[in-house]
PDB file of C-alpha atoms in Angstrom:
ATOM      1  CA  UNK A   1     -96.573 103.703-157.450  1.00 88.00           C
ATOM      2  CA  UNK A   2     -98.166 103.200-160.875  1.00 90.00           C
ATOM      3  CA  UNK A   3     -96.563 106.415-162.090  1.00 88.00           C
ATOM      4  CA  UNK A   4     -93.136 105.373-160.814  1.00 90.00           C
ATOM      5  CA  UNK A   5     -93.482 102.085-162.682  1.00 93.00           C
ATOM      6  CA  UNK A   6     -94.524 103.944-165.831  1.00 90.00           C
ATOM      7  CA  UNK A   7     -91.590 106.360-165.565  1.00 89.00           C
ATOM      8  CA  UNK A   8     -89.183 103.662-164.344  1.00 91.00           C
ATOM      9  CA  UNK A   9     -88.137 105.783-161.387  1.00 89.00           C
ATOM     10  CA  UNK A  10     -87.915 105.037-157.644  1.00 91.00           C
ATOM     11  CA  UNK A  11     -91.049 105.316-155.530  1.00 91.00           C
ATOM     12  CA  UNK A  12     -91.031 106.795-152.026  1.00 89.00           C
ATOM     13  CA  UNK A  13     -94.113 107.035-149.855  1.00 89.00           C
ATOM     14  CA  UNK A  14     -95.126 109.155-146.900  1.00 92.00           C
ATOM     15  CA  UNK A  15     -98.394 109.170-145.009  1.00 92.00           C
ATOM     16  CA  UNK A  16     -98.506 112.969-144.975  1.00 94.00           C
ATOM     17  CA  UNK A  17    -102.025 114.079-145.859  1.00 89.00           C
ATOM     18  CA  UNK A  18    -101.866 116.725-148.540  1.00 82.00           C
ATOM     19  CA  UNK A  19    -105.271 117.366-149.997  1.00 80.00           C
ATOM     20  CA  UNK A  20    -105.686 117.935-153.716  1.00 76.00           C
ATOM     21  CA  UNK A  21    -104.987 121.474-154.823  1.00 86.00           C
ATOM     22  CA  UNK A  22    -103.365 122.611-151.606  1.00 92.00           C
ATOM     23  CA  UNK A  23     -99.825 122.474-152.911  1.00 93.00           C
ATOM     24  CA  UNK A  24     -97.732 124.292-155.467  1.00 93.00           C
ATOM     25  CA  UNK A  25     -94.029 124.069-156.189  1.00 92.00           C
ATOM     26  CA  UNK A  26     -91.656 126.390-158.012  1.00 93.00           C
ATOM     27  CA  UNK A  27     -89.499 123.603-159.457  1.00 89.00           C
ATOM     28  CA  UNK A  28     -86.411 124.779-157.585  1.00 93.00           C
ATOM     29  CA  UNK A  29     -87.027 123.495-154.065  1.00 94.00           C
ATOM     30  CA  UNK A  30     -89.678 126.006-153.015  1.00 96.00           C
ATOM     31  CA  UNK A  31     -93.313 125.240-152.306  1.00 96.00           C
ATOM     32  CA  UNK A  32     -96.447 126.650-150.732  1.00 97.00           C
ATOM     33  CA  UNK A  33     -99.695 125.466-149.150  1.00 96.00           C
ATOM     34  CA  UNK A  34    -102.393 126.844-146.939  1.00 96.00           C
ATOM     35  CA  UNK A  35    -102.140 125.974-143.256  1.00 96.00           C
ATOM     36  CA  UNK A  36    -104.724 123.249-143.849  1.00 95.00           C
ATOM     37  CA  UNK A  37    -101.677 121.002-144.178  1.00 97.00           C
ATOM     38  CA  UNK A  38    -101.005 121.594-140.472  1.00 97.00           C
ATOM     39  CA  UNK A  39    -104.524 120.836-139.273  1.00 94.00           C
ATOM     40  CA  UNK A  40    -105.138 117.743-141.415  1.00 95.00           C
ATOM     41  CA  UNK A  41    -102.017 115.955-140.124  1.00 96.00           C
ATOM     42  CA  UNK A  42    -101.044 114.656-136.709  1.00 95.00           C
ATOM     43  CA  UNK A  43     -97.415 115.684-137.253  1.00 97.00           C
ATOM     44  CA  UNK A  44     -95.956 118.820-135.707  1.00 97.00           C
ATOM     45  CA  UNK A  45     -95.413 121.768-138.041  1.00 98.00           C
ATOM     46  CA  UNK A  46     -91.645 121.155-137.951  1.00 98.00           C
ATOM     47  CA  UNK A  47     -92.145 117.487-138.809  1.00 98.00           C
ATOM     48  CA  UNK A  48     -94.318 118.458-141.773  1.00 97.00           C
ATOM     49  CA  UNK A  49     -91.604 120.786-143.053  1.00 98.00           C
ATOM     50  CA  UNK A  50     -89.075 117.974-142.628  1.00 98.00           C
ATOM     51  CA  UNK A  51     -91.246 115.532-144.583  1.00 97.00           C
ATOM     52  CA  UNK A  52     -91.704 118.104-147.335  1.00 96.00           C
ATOM     53  CA  UNK A  53     -87.945 118.448-147.641  1.00 97.00           C
ATOM     54  CA  UNK A  54     -87.156 114.728-147.356  1.00 96.00           C
ATOM     55  CA  UNK A  55     -89.867 113.458-149.730  1.00 93.00           C
ATOM     56  CA  UNK A  56     -90.629 116.404-152.008  1.00 90.00           C
ATOM     57  CA  UNK A  57     -87.323 118.286-152.042  1.00 93.00           C
ATOM     58  CA  UNK A  58     -89.055 121.399-150.682  1.00 95.00           C
ATOM     59  CA  UNK A  59     -86.478 123.243-148.591  1.00 96.00           C
ATOM     60  CA  UNK A  60     -88.445 126.503-148.464  1.00 96.00           C
ATOM     61  CA  UNK A  61     -92.064 125.801-147.630  1.00 97.00           C
ATOM     62  CA  UNK A  62     -94.464 128.749-147.384  1.00 97.00           C
ATOM     63  CA  UNK A  63     -97.517 127.830-145.302  1.00 98.00           C
ATOM     64  CA  UNK A  64    -100.141 130.568-145.108  1.00 97.00           C
ATOM     65  CA  UNK A  65    -103.614 131.009-143.646  1.00 96.00           C
ATOM     66  CA  UNK A  66    -106.272 130.586-146.322  1.00 95.00           C
ATOM     67  CA  UNK A  67    -107.445 134.109-147.203  1.00 96.00           C
ATOM     68  CA  UNK A  68    -110.650 132.863-148.793  1.00 94.00           C
ATOM     69  CA  UNK A  69    -111.785 131.274-145.538  1.00 86.00           C
ATOM     70  CA  UNK A  70    -113.819 128.641-147.404  1.00 84.00           C
ATOM     71  CA  UNK A  71    -114.578 125.055-146.520  1.00 86.00           C
ATOM     72  CA  UNK A  72    -111.804 123.732-148.752  1.00 90.00           C
ATOM     73  CA  UNK A  73    -108.837 125.988-147.865  1.00 93.00           C
ATOM     74  CA  UNK A  74    -106.746 125.004-150.899  1.00 93.00           C
ATOM     75  CA  UNK A  75    -104.041 127.325-152.181  1.00 94.00           C
ATOM     76  CA  UNK A  76    -105.066 126.936-155.829  1.00 93.00           C
ATOM     77  CA  UNK A  77    -108.299 128.795-155.036  1.00 93.00           C
ATOM     78  CA  UNK A  78    -106.355 132.046-154.643  1.00 96.00           C
ATOM     79  CA  UNK A  79    -102.755 131.613-155.836  1.00 96.00           C
ATOM     80  CA  UNK A  80    -100.616 129.983-158.505  1.00 96.00           C
ATOM     81  CA  UNK A  81     -96.862 129.756-159.103  1.00 96.00           C
ATOM     82  CA  UNK A  82     -96.391 130.640-162.766  1.00 96.00           C
ATOM     83  CA  UNK A  83     -92.626 130.127-162.763  1.00 95.00           C
ATOM     84  CA  UNK A  84     -89.806 130.054-160.213  1.00 95.00           C
ATOM     85  CA  UNK A  85     -89.999 133.854-160.077  1.00 97.00           C
ATOM     86  CA  UNK A  86     -93.667 134.675-160.798  1.00 97.00           C
ATOM     87  CA  UNK A  87     -96.801 134.190-158.749  1.00 98.00           C
ATOM     88  CA  UNK A  88    -100.435 134.930-159.588  1.00 98.00           C
ATOM     89  CA  UNK A  89    -102.736 135.975-156.731  1.00 98.00           C
ATOM     90  CA  UNK A  90    -106.415 136.784-157.026  1.00 98.00           C
ATOM     91  CA  UNK A  91    -107.685 140.279-156.389  1.00 98.00           C
ATOM     92  CA  UNK A  92    -111.086 141.496-155.314  1.00 97.00           C
ATOM     93  CA  UNK A  93    -112.795 144.821-154.695  1.00 97.00           C
ATOM     94  CA  UNK A  94    -112.135 146.559-151.385  1.00 97.00           C
ATOM     95  CA  UNK A  95    -115.759 145.818-150.425  1.00 97.00           C
ATOM     96  CA  UNK A  96    -115.222 142.043-150.793  1.00 96.00           C
ATOM     97  CA  UNK A  97    -115.358 140.065-147.535  1.00 94.00           C
ATOM     98  CA  UNK A  98    -111.863 138.607-148.040  1.00 95.00           C
ATOM     99  CA  UNK A  99    -110.124 141.736-149.370  1.00 97.00           C
ATOM    100  CA  UNK A 100    -107.914 142.302-146.314  1.00 97.00           C
ATOM    101  CA  UNK A 101    -106.896 138.646-146.030  1.00 97.00           C
ATOM    102  CA  UNK A 102    -105.998 138.391-149.728  1.00 97.00           C
ATOM    103  CA  UNK A 103    -103.922 141.562-149.530  1.00 98.00           C
ATOM    104  CA  UNK A 104    -102.089 140.115-146.501  1.00 98.00           C
ATOM    105  CA  UNK A 105    -101.017 137.210-148.714  1.00 98.00           C
ATOM    106  CA  UNK A 106     -99.754 139.685-151.311  1.00 98.00           C
ATOM    107  CA  UNK A 107     -97.828 141.522-148.573  1.00 98.00           C
ATOM    108  CA  UNK A 108     -96.337 138.207-147.458  1.00 98.00           C
ATOM    109  CA  UNK A 109     -94.986 137.375-150.916  1.00 98.00           C
ATOM    110  CA  UNK A 110     -93.791 140.967-151.408  1.00 98.00           C
ATOM    111  CA  UNK A 111     -91.612 140.405-148.340  1.00 97.00           C
ATOM    112  CA  UNK A 112     -90.215 136.985-149.275  1.00 97.00           C
ATOM    113  CA  UNK A 113     -87.845 136.021-152.050  1.00 97.00           C
ATOM    114  CA  UNK A 114     -87.864 133.411-154.781  1.00 96.00           C
ATOM    115  CA  UNK A 115     -85.579 130.399-154.860  1.00 94.00           C
ATOM    116  CA  UNK A 116     -83.235 132.621-156.869  1.00 95.00           C
ATOM    117  CA  UNK A 117     -83.120 135.074-153.931  1.00 95.00           C
ATOM    118  CA  UNK A 118     -84.928 137.775-155.913  1.00 97.00           C
ATOM    119  CA  UNK A 119     -88.246 139.492-155.158  1.00 98.00           C
ATOM    120  CA  UNK A 120     -91.364 137.783-156.516  1.00 98.00           C
ATOM    121  CA  UNK A 121     -92.956 139.214-159.632  1.00 98.00           C
ATOM    122  CA  UNK A 122     -96.588 139.286-158.517  1.00 98.00           C
ATOM    123  CA  UNK A 123     -99.432 139.233-161.016  1.00 98.00           C
ATOM    124  CA  UNK A 124    -103.040 139.870-160.007  1.00 98.00           C
ATOM    125  CA  UNK A 125    -106.204 138.482-161.578  1.00 98.00           C
ATOM    126  CA  UNK A 126    -109.523 140.127-160.765  1.00 98.00           C
ATOM    127  CA  UNK A 127    -112.120 137.713-159.375  1.00 97.00           C
ATOM    128  CA  UNK A 128    -115.107 139.876-158.363  1.00 95.00           C
ATOM    129  CA  UNK A 129    -117.514 136.927-158.209  1.00 94.00           C
ATOM    130  CA  UNK A 130    -114.930 134.458-156.890  1.00 95.00           C
ATOM    131  CA  UNK A 131    -114.050 133.154-160.351  1.00 96.00           C
ATOM    132  CA  UNK A 132    -111.506 130.294-160.209  1.00 96.00           C
ATOM    133  CA  UNK A 133    -108.974 131.895-162.561  1.00 97.00           C
ATOM    134  CA  UNK A 134    -105.993 130.910-160.375  1.00 96.00           C
ATOM    135  CA  UNK A 135    -107.081 127.258-160.494  1.00 94.00           C
ATOM    136  CA  UNK A 136    -105.302 126.686-163.802  1.00 95.00           C
ATOM    137  CA  UNK A 137    -102.709 124.213-164.982  1.00 93.00           C
ATOM    138  CA  UNK A 138     -99.528 124.654-166.994  1.00 92.00           C
ATOM    139  CA  UNK A 139     -98.686 121.759-169.298  1.00 89.00           C
ATOM    140  CA  UNK A 140     -95.737 121.972-171.658  1.00 86.00           C
ATOM    141  CA  UNK A 141     -96.096 125.362-173.365  1.00 91.00           C
ATOM    142  CA  UNK A 142     -99.812 125.699-172.727  1.00 94.00           C
ATOM    143  CA  UNK A 143    -101.758 127.251-169.868  1.00 96.00           C
ATOM    144  CA  UNK A 144    -105.264 125.885-169.372  1.00 96.00           C
ATOM    145  CA  UNK A 145    -107.396 128.485-167.601  1.00 97.00           C
ATOM    146  CA  UNK A 146    -110.930 127.943-166.297  1.00 97.00           C
ATOM    147  CA  UNK A 147    -113.292 130.594-167.610  1.00 97.00           C
ATOM    148  CA  UNK A 148    -116.877 131.323-166.605  1.00 95.00           C
ATOM    149  CA  UNK A 149    -118.431 133.047-169.646  1.00 94.00           C
ATOM    150  CA  UNK A 150    -118.237 136.266-167.663  1.00 93.00           C
ATOM    151  CA  UNK A 151    -117.120 139.755-168.584  1.00 95.00           C
ATOM    152  CA  UNK A 152    -113.851 139.195-166.716  1.00 97.00           C
ATOM    153  CA  UNK A 153    -112.663 136.141-168.686  1.00 98.00           C
ATOM    154  CA  UNK A 154    -110.753 138.104-171.334  1.00 98.00           C
ATOM    155  CA  UNK A 155    -108.983 140.161-168.685  1.00 98.00           C
ATOM    156  CA  UNK A 156    -107.971 136.984-166.837  1.00 98.00           C
ATOM    157  CA  UNK A 157    -106.554 135.419-169.996  1.00 98.00           C
ATOM    158  CA  UNK A 158    -104.691 138.672-170.729  1.00 98.00           C
ATOM    159  CA  UNK A 159    -103.037 138.556-167.288  1.00 98.00           C
ATOM    160  CA  UNK A 160    -101.739 135.052-168.025  1.00 98.00           C
ATOM    161  CA  UNK A 161    -100.516 136.161-171.451  1.00 98.00           C
ATOM    162  CA  UNK A 162     -98.713 139.137-169.929  1.00 98.00           C
ATOM    163  CA  UNK A 163     -97.121 136.946-167.256  1.00 98.00           C
ATOM    164  CA  UNK A 164     -96.188 134.078-169.574  1.00 98.00           C
ATOM    165  CA  UNK A 165     -95.222 135.382-173.009  1.00 96.00           C
ATOM    166  CA  UNK A 166     -94.522 132.550-175.401  1.00 95.00           C
ATOM    167  CA  UNK A 167     -97.125 130.286-173.817  1.00 97.00           C
ATOM    168  CA  UNK A 168    -100.419 129.447-175.482  1.00 98.00           C
ATOM    169  CA  UNK A 169    -103.165 130.605-173.111  1.00 98.00           C
ATOM    170  CA  UNK A 170    -106.341 128.559-173.511  1.00 97.00           C
ATOM    171  CA  UNK A 171    -109.631 129.233-171.766  1.00 97.00           C
ATOM    172  CA  UNK A 172    -111.906 126.328-170.909  1.00 96.00           C
ATOM    173  CA  UNK A 173    -115.523 126.463-169.827  1.00 95.00           C
ATOM    174  CA  UNK A 174    -116.814 123.732-167.557  1.00 92.00           C
ATOM    175  CA  UNK A 175    -118.749 123.049-164.410  1.00 93.00           C
ATOM    176  CA  UNK A 176    -116.264 125.142-162.449  1.00 93.00           C
ATOM    177  CA  UNK A 177    -116.830 126.430-158.963  1.00 90.00           C
ATOM    178  CA  UNK A 178    -114.676 128.940-157.145  1.00 90.00           C
ATOM    179  CA  UNK A 179    -113.174 126.044-155.190  1.00 89.00           C
ATOM    180  CA  UNK A 180    -113.003 123.434-157.940  1.00 90.00           C
ATOM    181  CA  UNK A 181    -111.520 123.908-161.382  1.00 91.00           C
ATOM    182  CA  UNK A 182    -108.688 122.700-163.600  1.00 89.00           C
ATOM    183  CA  UNK A 183    -105.767 122.398-161.160  1.00 88.00           C
ATOM    184  CA  UNK A 184    -108.073 120.503-158.798  1.00 85.00           C
ATOM    185  CA  UNK A 185    -108.983 118.000-161.493  1.00 86.00           C
ATOM    186  CA  UNK A 186    -105.781 117.533-163.540  1.00 84.00           C
ATOM    187  CA  UNK A 187    -102.260 116.458-162.718  1.00 73.00           C
ATOM    188  CA  UNK A 188     -99.280 116.663-165.030  1.00 72.00           C
ATOM    189  CA  UNK A 189     -96.675 113.982-165.602  1.00 75.00           C
ATOM    190  CA  UNK A 190     -93.115 115.221-165.033  1.00 73.00           C
ATOM    191  CA  UNK A 191     -90.539 115.163-167.809  1.00 76.00           C
ATOM    192  CA  UNK A 192     -87.630 113.399-166.099  1.00 77.00           C
ATOM    193  CA  UNK A 193     -85.264 114.440-168.881  1.00 76.00           C
ATOM    194  CA  UNK A 194     -85.884 118.159-168.524  1.00 68.00           C
ATOM    195  CA  UNK A 195     -82.766 120.152-167.697  1.00 55.00           C
ATOM    196  CA  UNK A 196     -82.701 121.683-164.255  1.00 52.00           C
ATOM    197  CA  UNK A 197     -80.667 124.730-163.361  1.00 44.00           C
TER     198      UNK A 197
END
């Protein structure tokens, strides 16, 4: 409500529970969450999809089991829309406990299409010690990426640079955990005058 007053735009409210970093949108009517959104609400799955369309404009809503199988089950702990046609998904060694589940998510997106109707361009970031590299935020022409002072930080930043040429990729150290980093802690303000296509 405060943001709508600040932006001088209408305010609509729903009582759908949608915890923190468990939501990403492609900007063209597509979105994704883990299936936590189903269990934390008393609505049916179909009702949740209807609310997402009516209140958020999300006509295509991908709801997936959390491959990390952690207490938090938020999508930003393993995936990130980088653009309407690009998605970043964490990768781990084959010996990692969640390897199979993470690869199932990759298979899912390899078999779905973007809002443009094209295949997803999938980028992978290696997270051998559960680094929160996917828990980043894109603001204007900058990408703020949580880094851990580990040997894999430079590789993670390089993946973002490869996926988003023309963006300034900035690494930030902090008190990050694998389930709590930049996307969890920051929200952007939309530019209502941006052109949509």
